[in-house]
Short mmCIF file of C-alpha atoms and ligand atoms in Angstrom, two decimals:
data_model
loop_
_atom_site.label_atom_id
_atom_site.label_comp_id
_atom_site.label_asym_id
_atom_site.label_seq_id
_atom_site.Cartn_x
_atom_site.Cartn_y
_atom_site.Cartn_z
CA MET A 1 -16.96 24.57 -27.92
CA LYS A 2 -18.83 22.91 -25.06
CA THR A 3 -21.48 24.88 -23.23
CA ILE A 4 -22.93 23.98 -19.84
CA THR A 5 -25.93 25.96 -18.65
CA THR A 6 -27.60 23.55 -16.24
CA HIS A 7 -27.33 22.24 -12.70
CA TYR A 8 -28.58 18.90 -11.42
CA ILE A 9 -31.44 19.49 -9.00
CA ASP A 10 -34.20 17.18 -7.77
CA GLY A 11 -33.41 14.39 -10.21
CA GLY A 12 -33.02 16.43 -13.41
CA PHE A 13 -30.91 18.95 -15.30
CA VAL A 14 -32.35 22.45 -14.80
CA GLU A 15 -31.31 25.77 -16.36
CA SER A 16 -29.14 27.92 -14.15
CA HIS A 17 -30.74 30.82 -12.31
CA GLY A 18 -27.28 32.35 -11.96
CA LYS A 19 -26.24 34.15 -15.14
CA GLU A 20 -22.48 34.63 -14.80
CA VAL A 21 -20.59 32.75 -17.51
CA MET A 22 -17.02 31.48 -17.05
CA GLY A 23 -14.67 30.32 -19.79
CA ILE A 24 -13.13 26.85 -19.59
CA ILE A 25 -9.47 26.97 -20.58
CA ARG A 26 -7.44 23.97 -21.74
CA PRO A 27 -4.20 23.94 -19.72
CA THR A 28 -2.06 22.36 -22.45
CA ASP A 29 -2.40 25.40 -24.73
CA GLY A 30 -4.41 28.05 -22.88
CA GLN A 31 -7.24 27.83 -25.45
CA LEU A 32 -10.90 28.43 -24.61
CA ILE A 33 -12.69 25.09 -24.98
CA GLY A 34 -16.01 25.72 -23.29
CA ARG A 35 -18.28 27.96 -21.26
CA VAL A 36 -20.12 27.22 -18.03
CA THR A 37 -22.94 29.21 -16.50
CA LEU A 38 -22.27 29.55 -12.79
CA GLY A 39 -24.95 28.92 -10.20
CA ASP A 40 -26.04 31.51 -7.64
CA GLU A 41 -27.57 31.46 -4.16
CA GLU A 42 -31.02 30.76 -5.59
CA ASP A 43 -29.81 27.65 -7.46
CA THR A 44 -28.13 26.54 -4.25
CA ARG A 45 -31.25 27.07 -2.14
CA ARG A 46 -33.34 25.09 -4.65
CA ALA A 47 -30.85 22.23 -4.43
CA ILE A 48 -30.85 22.37 -0.61
CA ALA A 49 -34.67 22.30 -0.56
CA ALA A 50 -34.68 19.23 -2.86
CA ALA A 51 -32.13 17.46 -0.67
CA ARG A 52 -34.12 18.32 2.46
CA ARG A 53 -37.34 16.90 0.95
CA ALA A 54 -35.53 13.74 -0.15
CA PHE A 55 -33.98 13.28 3.30
CA ALA A 56 -37.43 12.80 4.84
CA THR A 57 -37.61 9.45 3.02
CA TYR A 58 -34.01 8.52 2.27
CA GLY A 59 -32.92 9.22 5.83
CA ARG A 60 -35.08 6.24 6.86
CA SER A 61 -33.79 3.88 4.15
CA THR A 62 -32.54 0.44 5.10
CA LYS A 63 -29.01 -0.85 4.78
CA GLU A 64 -30.14 -3.03 1.86
CA GLU A 65 -31.65 -0.08 -0.02
CA ARG A 66 -28.46 1.95 0.40
CA ALA A 67 -26.35 -0.98 -0.76
CA ARG A 68 -28.48 -1.31 -3.90
CA ILE A 69 -28.12 2.41 -4.64
CA LEU A 70 -24.34 2.23 -4.19
CA ARG A 71 -24.17 -0.62 -6.68
CA ARG A 72 -26.28 1.32 -9.18
CA LEU A 73 -24.01 4.34 -8.77
CA HIS A 74 -20.99 2.13 -9.35
CA ASP A 75 -22.45 0.63 -12.52
CA ALA A 76 -23.59 3.99 -13.87
CA ALA A 77 -20.18 5.62 -13.32
CA SER A 78 -18.33 2.58 -14.73
CA ALA A 79 -20.21 2.91 -18.01
CA ARG A 80 -18.56 6.28 -18.63
CA LEU A 81 -15.04 5.49 -17.40
CA ASP A 82 -13.38 6.36 -20.72
CA ASP A 83 -15.27 9.66 -21.03
CA LEU A 84 -14.43 10.59 -17.43
CA ARG A 85 -10.75 9.93 -18.00
CA ALA A 86 -10.74 11.88 -21.27
CA ALA A 87 -12.40 14.86 -19.58
CA MET A 88 -9.82 14.84 -16.78
CA VAL A 89 -7.01 14.82 -19.34
CA GLU A 90 -8.49 17.63 -21.42
CA GLU A 91 -9.88 20.02 -18.82
CA TYR A 92 -7.44 19.49 -15.98
CA GLY A 93 -4.37 18.35 -17.94
CA GLY A 94 -4.06 15.24 -15.76
CA VAL A 95 -1.61 12.73 -17.22
CA VAL A 96 -3.49 9.76 -18.55
CA ARG A 97 -1.35 7.28 -16.60
CA PHE A 98 -2.65 8.89 -13.40
CA ALA A 99 -6.11 10.01 -14.60
CA GLY A 100 -7.08 6.39 -15.37
CA PRO A 101 -6.39 5.04 -11.86
CA ILE A 102 -7.79 8.14 -10.16
CA VAL A 103 -11.12 7.89 -11.98
CA GLN A 104 -11.20 4.15 -11.37
CA SER A 105 -10.66 4.61 -7.65
CA GLY A 106 -13.53 7.11 -7.60
CA ILE A 107 -15.79 4.55 -9.23
CA ASN A 108 -14.53 1.85 -6.84
CA ALA A 109 -15.47 4.07 -3.90
CA PHE A 110 -19.12 3.08 -4.32
CA LEU A 111 -18.36 -0.62 -3.88
CA ALA A 112 -15.91 0.10 -1.08
CA ALA A 113 -18.64 2.03 0.73
CA GLU A 114 -21.06 -0.84 0.19
CA LYS A 115 -18.55 -3.20 1.81
CA ALA A 116 -17.94 -0.85 4.73
CA LEU A 117 -21.68 -0.40 5.18
CA GLN A 118 -21.99 -4.12 5.94
CA GLU A 119 -19.34 -3.89 8.64
CA ILE A 120 -20.69 -0.96 10.63
CA PRO A 121 -22.58 -1.87 13.85
CA TRP A 122 -25.72 0.14 13.04
CA THR A 123 -27.52 -0.95 16.21
CA CYS A 124 -26.19 -1.87 19.63
CA ASN A 125 -28.34 -3.16 22.52
CA TRP A 126 -27.74 -3.80 26.18
CA ASP A 127 -30.18 -3.98 29.12
CA LYS A 128 -32.88 -1.43 28.26
CA THR A 129 -30.63 0.69 26.08
CA THR A 130 -30.55 0.77 22.28
CA VAL A 131 -27.93 2.77 20.42
CA THR A 132 -28.40 3.44 16.71
CA LEU A 133 -26.32 5.25 14.12
CA GLU A 134 -28.38 7.86 12.28
CA PRO A 135 -27.62 9.90 9.16
CA VAL A 136 -26.54 13.42 10.03
CA GLY A 137 -28.97 14.86 7.46
CA VAL A 138 -28.40 17.03 4.40
CA ALA A 139 -24.73 17.26 3.46
CA GLY A 140 -22.91 19.88 1.40
CA LEU A 141 -19.91 18.40 -0.40
CA ILE A 142 -17.36 20.95 -1.62
CA THR A 143 -14.45 19.70 -3.74
CA ALA A 144 -11.12 20.78 -5.25
CA TRP A 145 -10.09 20.56 -8.92
CA ASN A 146 -7.20 18.12 -8.83
CA ALA A 147 -9.11 14.82 -8.72
CA ASN A 148 -12.70 15.81 -9.44
CA ALA A 149 -14.27 12.39 -10.09
CA LEU A 150 -12.52 10.83 -7.10
CA PHE A 151 -13.62 13.50 -4.61
CA ILE A 152 -17.21 13.59 -5.81
CA CYS A 153 -17.60 9.79 -5.87
CA LEU A 154 -15.85 9.30 -2.55
CA LYS A 155 -17.89 11.86 -0.63
CA LEU A 156 -21.13 10.85 -2.34
CA ALA A 157 -20.52 7.15 -1.60
CA SER A 158 -19.94 7.77 2.13
CA ALA A 159 -22.93 10.10 2.42
CA VAL A 160 -25.27 7.71 0.58
CA ALA A 161 -24.07 4.78 2.71
CA ALA A 162 -24.88 6.82 5.82
CA GLY A 163 -28.39 7.72 4.59
CA CYS A 164 -27.67 11.38 3.84
CA THR A 165 -28.84 13.42 0.86
CA VAL A 166 -26.36 15.78 -0.76
CA ILE A 167 -25.66 18.97 -2.62
CA ILE A 168 -22.30 18.88 -4.38
CA LYS A 169 -20.39 22.09 -5.11
CA PRO A 170 -17.58 20.93 -7.38
CA SER A 171 -14.67 23.16 -8.23
CA GLU A 172 -15.65 25.54 -10.99
CA LEU A 173 -12.40 24.49 -12.70
CA SER A 174 -13.83 20.98 -13.14
CA SER A 175 -17.10 21.85 -14.88
CA LEU A 176 -16.66 19.62 -17.94
CA GLN A 177 -15.56 16.67 -15.82
CA THR A 178 -18.48 17.19 -13.47
CA GLN A 179 -20.92 17.33 -16.37
CA VAL A 180 -19.76 13.93 -17.66
CA LEU A 181 -19.91 12.44 -14.17
CA VAL A 182 -23.36 13.79 -13.38
CA GLU A 183 -24.73 12.57 -16.73
CA ALA A 184 -23.36 9.16 -15.78
CA LEU A 185 -24.79 9.20 -12.24
CA HIS A 186 -28.19 10.33 -13.57
CA GLU A 187 -28.48 6.88 -15.16
CA ALA A 188 -28.37 5.30 -11.69
CA ASN A 189 -32.02 6.34 -11.35
CA LEU A 190 -31.65 7.66 -7.83
CA PRO A 191 -34.54 8.82 -5.65
CA LYS A 192 -35.25 12.44 -6.61
CA GLY A 193 -33.32 14.97 -4.58
CA LEU A 194 -30.81 12.49 -3.15
CA LEU A 195 -28.08 13.90 -5.41
CA ASN A 196 -27.92 17.57 -6.37
CA VAL A 197 -25.01 19.32 -8.06
CA VAL A 198 -24.59 23.08 -8.40
CA THR A 199 -21.48 24.36 -10.14
CA GLY A 200 -20.46 27.86 -9.13
CA LEU A 201 -17.99 29.98 -7.25
CA GLY A 202 -16.89 29.09 -3.75
CA ASN A 203 -17.85 32.42 -2.25
CA VAL A 204 -21.34 32.17 -3.81
CA VAL A 205 -22.55 28.54 -3.96
CA GLY A 206 -20.08 27.20 -1.38
CA ALA A 207 -20.78 30.03 1.04
CA GLU A 208 -24.56 29.48 0.77
CA LEU A 209 -24.11 25.79 1.62
CA VAL A 210 -21.99 26.73 4.62
CA ARG A 211 -24.44 29.39 5.81
CA ASN A 212 -27.77 27.69 5.15
CA PRO A 213 -29.41 26.24 8.29
CA ASP A 214 -30.98 23.43 6.24
CA VAL A 215 -27.54 21.93 5.62
CA ASP A 216 -26.35 19.77 8.52
CA LYS A 217 -22.85 18.86 7.46
CA ILE A 218 -20.06 20.13 5.21
CA SER A 219 -17.43 17.80 3.81
CA PHE A 220 -14.73 19.88 2.16
CA THR A 221 -11.59 19.15 0.17
CA GLY A 222 -9.42 22.14 -0.61
CA SER A 223 -6.99 24.67 0.78
CA VAL A 224 -6.27 25.44 4.41
CA ALA A 225 -7.36 29.06 4.05
CA VAL A 226 -10.82 28.16 2.75
CA GLY A 227 -11.08 25.26 5.20
CA GLN A 228 -10.51 27.66 8.09
CA THR A 229 -13.23 29.99 6.80
CA ILE A 230 -15.63 27.09 6.45
CA MET A 231 -14.90 25.74 9.94
CA ARG A 232 -15.46 29.16 11.46
CA ASP A 233 -18.65 29.89 9.49
CA CYS A 234 -20.12 26.44 10.15
CA ALA A 235 -20.14 27.23 13.86
CA ALA A 236 -23.05 29.64 13.37
CA THR A 237 -25.40 26.77 12.46
CA MET A 238 -23.43 24.12 14.42
CA LYS A 239 -22.71 22.10 11.29
CA ARG A 240 -20.54 19.02 11.44
CA VAL A 241 -17.39 19.44 9.35
CA THR A 242 -14.89 17.20 7.64
CA LEU A 243 -11.92 19.06 6.18
CA GLU A 244 -9.41 17.47 3.82
CA LEU A 245 -6.73 20.11 3.40
CA GLY A 246 -3.14 20.45 2.30
CA GLY A 247 0.09 18.63 2.95
CA LYS A 248 3.88 18.89 2.84
CA SER A 249 4.50 15.21 3.06
CA PRO A 250 7.89 13.79 4.03
CA THR A 251 9.48 10.72 2.44
CA ILE A 252 12.14 9.32 4.76
CA LEU A 253 14.80 7.38 2.91
CA LEU A 254 16.51 5.18 5.50
CA ASP A 255 20.22 4.53 5.14
CA ASP A 256 19.67 0.88 4.17
CA ALA A 257 17.39 1.78 1.23
CA ASN A 258 18.19 0.38 -2.21
CA LEU A 259 18.43 3.58 -4.26
CA ASP A 260 17.58 1.89 -7.58
CA GLN A 261 14.09 1.27 -6.25
CA ALA A 262 13.85 3.96 -3.59
CA ILE A 263 14.53 6.99 -5.77
CA PRO A 264 11.99 6.19 -8.53
CA ALA A 265 9.45 5.44 -5.78
CA ALA A 266 10.21 8.74 -4.02
CA LEU A 267 10.00 10.72 -7.28
CA THR A 268 6.71 9.05 -8.18
CA MET A 269 5.30 10.21 -4.83
CA ALA A 270 6.72 13.71 -5.31
CA PHE A 271 5.34 14.18 -8.84
CA LEU A 272 2.04 12.41 -8.29
CA ASN A 273 -0.70 14.02 -10.40
CA SER A 274 1.92 16.47 -11.77
CA GLY A 275 2.67 17.49 -8.19
CA GLN A 276 -0.88 18.78 -7.77
CA ALA A 277 -1.68 16.22 -5.09
CA CYS A 278 -2.34 16.85 -1.44
CA ALA A 279 -0.42 13.67 -0.60
CA ALA A 280 2.60 14.46 -2.79
CA GLY A 281 5.84 13.54 -1.02
CA THR A 282 7.51 16.91 -1.54
CA ARG A 283 10.20 16.66 1.17
CA LEU A 284 12.73 13.89 0.60
CA LEU A 285 14.75 13.24 3.75
CA VAL A 286 18.03 11.47 2.99
CA PRO A 287 20.98 10.39 5.17
CA LYS A 288 23.80 12.94 4.83
CA SER A 289 26.23 10.09 4.16
CA ARG A 290 24.32 9.07 1.03
CA LEU A 291 23.66 12.51 -0.48
CA GLU A 292 26.07 12.14 -3.40
CA ALA A 293 24.62 8.75 -4.37
CA VAL A 294 21.10 10.16 -4.03
CA LYS A 295 21.96 13.08 -6.33
CA HIS A 296 23.18 10.71 -9.05
CA ALA A 297 20.20 8.42 -8.65
CA VAL A 298 17.79 11.39 -8.87
CA GLN A 299 19.45 12.75 -12.01
CA ASN A 300 19.25 9.31 -13.65
CA ALA A 301 15.68 8.61 -12.61
CA MET A 302 14.44 12.05 -13.69
CA ARG A 303 14.93 11.00 -17.33
CA ASP A 304 11.75 8.95 -16.92
CA PHE A 305 9.78 11.91 -15.54
CA THR A 306 9.06 13.55 -18.86
CA VAL A 307 6.83 16.62 -19.18
CA GLY A 308 4.42 17.01 -22.05
CA ASP A 309 1.13 15.99 -23.57
CA PRO A 310 -0.96 14.52 -20.76
CA ALA A 311 -2.77 12.24 -23.22
CA ASP A 312 0.49 10.45 -24.02
CA PRO A 313 0.85 7.42 -21.70
CA LYS A 314 4.60 8.00 -21.54
CA THR A 315 4.18 11.49 -20.03
CA ALA A 316 4.76 11.67 -16.25
CA VAL A 317 4.08 15.36 -15.64
CA GLY A 318 1.40 17.43 -17.39
CA PRO A 319 0.63 21.15 -17.23
CA MET A 320 -0.52 23.01 -14.13
CA VAL A 321 -4.28 23.46 -14.04
CA SER A 322 -4.32 27.23 -14.66
CA GLN A 323 -2.17 30.29 -15.31
CA LYS A 324 -2.59 31.16 -11.61
CA GLN A 325 -1.24 27.79 -10.52
CA TYR A 326 1.62 28.09 -13.04
CA GLU A 327 2.59 31.45 -11.54
CA ARG A 328 2.37 30.12 -8.00
CA VAL A 329 4.72 27.23 -8.77
CA GLU A 330 7.17 29.52 -10.59
CA ALA A 331 7.14 31.94 -7.66
CA CYS A 332 7.94 29.08 -5.27
CA ILE A 333 10.87 27.90 -7.45
CA ARG A 334 12.21 31.49 -7.47
CA LYS A 335 11.81 31.70 -3.71
CA GLY A 336 13.75 28.47 -3.25
CA ILE A 337 16.66 29.86 -5.29
CA GLU A 338 16.56 33.20 -3.40
CA GLU A 339 16.63 31.41 -0.05
CA GLY A 340 19.80 29.51 -1.02
CA ALA A 341 18.58 26.10 -2.14
CA GLU A 342 20.37 24.65 -5.17
CA VAL A 343 18.55 23.45 -8.29
CA LEU A 344 19.65 19.89 -9.07
CA VAL A 345 17.12 19.34 -11.87
CA GLY A 346 14.59 21.73 -13.49
CA GLY A 347 14.34 25.35 -12.42
CA GLU A 348 12.37 28.39 -13.53
CA GLY A 349 10.45 28.82 -16.79
CA HIS A 350 8.61 26.65 -19.29
CA PRO A 351 10.24 23.45 -20.46
CA GLU A 352 11.57 23.88 -23.99
CA GLY A 353 8.91 23.51 -26.68
CA LEU A 354 6.04 23.74 -24.14
CA GLU A 355 5.70 27.52 -23.94
CA ALA A 356 2.02 27.63 -24.93
CA GLY A 357 0.46 25.88 -21.94
CA TYR A 358 0.87 26.00 -18.18
CA PHE A 359 3.83 23.59 -18.11
CA VAL A 360 6.57 23.95 -15.49
CA LYS A 361 9.85 22.07 -15.19
CA PRO A 362 9.75 19.24 -12.64
CA THR A 363 12.28 20.57 -10.17
CA VAL A 364 14.44 18.96 -7.51
CA PHE A 365 16.20 21.19 -4.98
CA ILE A 366 19.13 20.09 -2.85
CA ASN A 367 20.72 21.96 0.10
CA VAL A 368 17.26 22.61 1.44
CA LYS A 369 16.81 23.45 5.13
CA ASN A 370 13.49 22.51 6.66
CA ASP A 371 12.81 26.12 7.63
CA MET A 372 12.97 27.38 4.04
CA THR A 373 9.69 28.41 2.40
CA ILE A 374 9.91 25.57 -0.16
CA ALA A 375 10.08 23.05 2.69
CA ARG A 376 7.26 24.60 4.70
CA GLU A 377 4.62 25.76 2.21
CA GLU A 378 2.51 23.51 0.06
CA ILE A 379 3.52 24.36 -3.53
CA PHE A 380 1.03 22.09 -5.31
CA GLY A 381 3.35 21.57 -8.25
CA PRO A 382 6.23 19.23 -9.22
CA VAL A 383 8.84 20.64 -6.86
CA LEU A 384 10.81 18.37 -4.54
CA SER A 385 13.06 19.48 -1.68
CA VAL A 386 15.90 17.17 -0.64
CA ILE A 387 16.84 17.61 3.03
CA THR A 388 19.66 15.73 4.76
CA TYR A 389 19.68 14.18 8.24
CA ASP A 390 22.22 12.43 10.50
CA SER A 391 20.16 9.87 12.42
CA ASP A 392 16.74 8.21 12.31
CA ASP A 393 15.66 10.38 15.25
CA GLU A 394 16.62 13.51 13.38
CA ALA A 395 14.74 12.31 10.29
CA ILE A 396 11.62 11.77 12.40
CA ARG A 397 12.01 15.20 14.01
CA ILE A 398 12.34 16.93 10.61
CA ALA A 399 9.43 14.94 9.15
CA ASN A 400 7.19 16.01 12.03
CA ASP A 401 8.43 19.60 11.98
CA SER A 402 5.64 20.81 9.70
CA LYS A 403 2.27 22.40 10.25
CA TYR A 404 0.86 19.64 8.02
CA GLY A 405 0.35 15.96 8.76
CA LEU A 406 -1.58 14.35 5.90
CA HIS A 407 0.67 11.71 4.42
CA ALA A 408 4.21 10.36 4.91
CA ALA A 409 6.41 7.63 3.52
CA VAL A 410 9.29 5.53 4.81
CA ILE A 411 11.60 3.62 2.46
CA GLY A 412 14.10 1.07 3.73
CA THR A 413 15.20 -2.55 3.51
CA ASP A 414 14.75 -3.54 7.16
CA LEU A 415 10.97 -3.64 7.48
CA GLN A 416 10.95 -3.69 11.27
CA ARG A 417 13.01 -0.54 11.37
CA ALA A 418 10.82 1.14 8.73
CA ARG A 419 7.72 0.27 10.78
CA HIS A 420 9.31 1.68 13.91
CA VAL A 421 10.01 4.97 12.13
CA ALA A 422 6.50 5.01 10.59
CA SER A 423 4.92 4.61 14.03
CA GLN A 424 6.48 7.89 15.15
CA LEU A 425 5.22 10.04 12.28
CA ARG A 426 2.43 12.53 12.97
CA ALA A 427 0.46 11.96 9.77
CA GLY A 428 -2.94 10.49 8.97
CA ARG A 429 -1.45 7.97 6.55
CA VAL A 430 2.04 6.54 6.36
CA VAL A 431 3.10 4.25 3.50
CA ILE A 432 6.12 1.98 3.62
CA ASN A 433 8.27 1.30 0.53
CA GLY A 434 6.13 3.07 -2.07
CA MET A 435 2.76 4.64 -2.75
CA THR A 436 -0.08 2.27 -2.11
CA ASP A 437 -3.77 2.51 -1.31
CA ASP A 438 -6.47 0.66 0.59
CA PRO A 439 -10.02 1.90 0.09
CA GLN A 440 -10.98 0.78 3.61
CA ALA A 441 -8.09 2.63 5.28
CA PRO A 442 -8.83 6.11 6.62
CA TRP A 443 -7.62 9.21 4.78
CA GLY A 444 -7.21 12.56 6.46
CA GLY A 445 -4.84 14.78 8.30
CA PHE A 446 -3.25 15.64 11.61
CA LYS A 447 -2.75 19.35 12.38
CA PHE A 448 -3.42 21.80 9.51
CA SER A 449 -4.07 18.94 7.09
CA GLY A 450 -7.63 18.76 8.26
CA VAL A 451 -10.33 17.46 10.54
CA GLY A 452 -11.91 14.01 10.32
CA ARG A 453 -11.37 11.09 7.97
CA GLU A 454 -12.68 9.77 4.67
CA TYR A 455 -12.69 6.27 3.08
CA GLY A 456 -14.20 3.04 4.34
CA ARG A 457 -16.18 2.94 7.57
CA TYR A 458 -14.29 6.00 8.86
CA GLY A 459 -15.67 8.00 5.95
CA ILE A 460 -19.22 6.80 6.56
CA GLU A 461 -18.98 7.52 10.29
CA ALA A 462 -18.28 11.15 9.42
CA PHE A 463 -21.87 11.35 8.12
CA LEU A 464 -23.48 9.75 11.19
CA GLU A 465 -24.93 10.81 14.51
CA THR A 466 -25.30 8.45 17.47
CA ARG A 467 -28.69 8.12 19.17
CA ALA A 468 -29.38 6.23 22.38
CA ILE A 469 -32.90 5.17 23.40
CA LEU A 470 -33.28 4.24 27.07
CA GLU A 471 -36.37 2.60 28.55
CA ALA A 472 -37.21 3.28 32.20
P1 NAD B 501 -9.70 25.92 -2.70
O1 NAD B 501 -9.73 25.90 -1.22
O2 NAD B 501 -9.38 27.18 -3.38
O3 NAD B 501 -11.12 25.46 -3.27
C1 NAD B 501 -11.73 24.24 -2.91
C2 NAD B 501 -13.22 24.34 -3.10
O4 NAD B 501 -13.74 25.29 -2.18
C3 NAD B 501 -13.63 24.84 -4.49
O5 NAD B 501 -14.79 24.14 -4.90
C4 NAD B 501 -13.93 26.30 -4.24
O6 NAD B 501 -14.84 26.85 -5.18
C5 NAD B 501 -14.55 26.24 -2.85
N1 NAD B 501 -14.53 27.48 -2.09
C6 NAD B 501 -13.70 28.55 -2.24
N2 NAD B 501 -14.03 29.53 -1.37
C7 NAD B 501 -15.07 29.08 -0.65
C8 NAD B 501 -15.86 29.63 0.42
N3 NAD B 501 -15.62 30.85 0.91
N4 NAD B 501 -16.85 28.88 0.94
C9 NAD B 501 -17.09 27.64 0.47
N5 NAD B 501 -16.41 27.08 -0.54
C10 NAD B 501 -15.40 27.78 -1.09
O7 NAD B 501 -8.72 24.75 -3.12
P2 NAD B 501 -8.30 24.31 -4.58
O8 NAD B 501 -7.35 25.34 -5.10
O9 NAD B 501 -9.51 23.99 -5.37
O10 NAD B 501 -7.53 22.95 -4.30
C11 NAD B 501 -6.21 22.88 -3.90
C12 NAD B 501 -6.11 22.62 -2.41
O11 NAD B 501 -6.86 21.44 -2.07
C13 NAD B 501 -4.70 22.31 -1.98
O12 NAD B 501 -4.37 23.03 -0.81
C14 NAD B 501 -4.71 20.82 -1.70
O13 NAD B 501 -3.78 20.39 -0.77
C15 NAD B 501 -6.09 20.60 -1.22
N6 NAD B 501 -6.46 19.18 -1.41
C16 NAD B 501 -6.60 18.36 -0.31
C17 NAD B 501 -6.88 17.01 -0.46
C18 NAD B 501 -7.03 16.08 0.72
O14 NAD B 501 -7.59 15.00 0.57
N7 NAD B 501 -6.54 16.40 1.88
C19 NAD B 501 -7.05 16.50 -1.73
C20 NAD B 501 -6.89 17.35 -2.82
C21 NAD B 501 -6.62 18.69 -2.64
#
């Protein structure tokens, strides 16, 4: 049984002032594997005060100093890669084939930020005018549970590159993973108070960060509902906000797509991180004329999307993070059936032999209309809706007919045509012919998917203010 009773404040691990204790449940079997003491407002205020003190010095650091710190953070996190991956598999139930790359891309974020830092025009001069980019100040970083190490590293890297000091409020469902990561980052020997981490509930620790006038910026990854609360409450102290929220991402399969490659690629995007991914491609738009072929290809390809032990490299889909998330996904599958969609693969209930944990059946619906609940709401589980279209224009219209606009994909053989379709999609990121990543490319959403961007120079700019000095 692991027990966590500390937060990371002012360069060291300190006992929690908050006394509430929460159990940590393993999603593969519902067993209690640890206990975490949750922080309170006092812990949060101590962390904010430490970050504020540190900002007085770190806010004036040079580009070279920040680059050195980013490299130290990278090296410190790299040293614990295996432990970070193991914690993600155990506490979150992330499949190891995805947990490995996700943790690695978190670690890489420090070097990516160092590269971007070199490319930003920090000072601009003309005539008697000088424009400089200044750190926004003390930043509160609030994260979700589905890719803990990635979110923490990514936000921290951008903030540090910008010259900000931070207080991180990780998801309380990621306490073990956070503990491993913070132990690792402690070895980077950072200036005291630059990095502070308080684990606790959103409406306690998160709310204090949002409310406190000594915090200048909130960068949040999570649900739309909480994002809206944060945006509204940040107005009281005029905080800057970056919101990375949900998605209902479309994958447009063009009629010239090779199904042998296209369908596995589309399913990989749909069931990414066991479907608990904001970018998951959960609406598959297929030409009506190819529906029968698509159905066969999906049924064949689904044999490779096995559910089970997340530690097994062959497993494609692990358990949902919690009983609550399990129930949410099951309720959505039921709703799909009630609204008239047809289950092609999967359906309600636990997969056979996996009754103990929070496992659901990876499910593909056909006969889905874009106005059905399963096509409109983010399910955050392995549930794919297949929707048919008659023309490229109709596919684009359906893809854009969503309150979300985070991610989208186009799959087709004629690259020019795929690019033309991609250019008409209202989403922050569009991938062509399969999931791919570029750590310098911006990440973030149109519409309800959020406000602002992360990654590369776009992510750093979100932590900057612009100052002009004019001489008479
Ligand atoms: P959530 O909104 O419930 O919680 C996110 C974080 O906010 C947690 O740390 C939580 O404790 C905190 N929080 C809750 N109430 C708060 C409050 N009143 N004030 C301040 N903080 C508060 O989301 P979740 O269930 O942890 O994560 C799932 C959601 O995250 C999904 O909607 C998913 O799409 C989204 N997500 C988005 C991205 C992206 O990059 N766009 C990435 C991953 C997840």
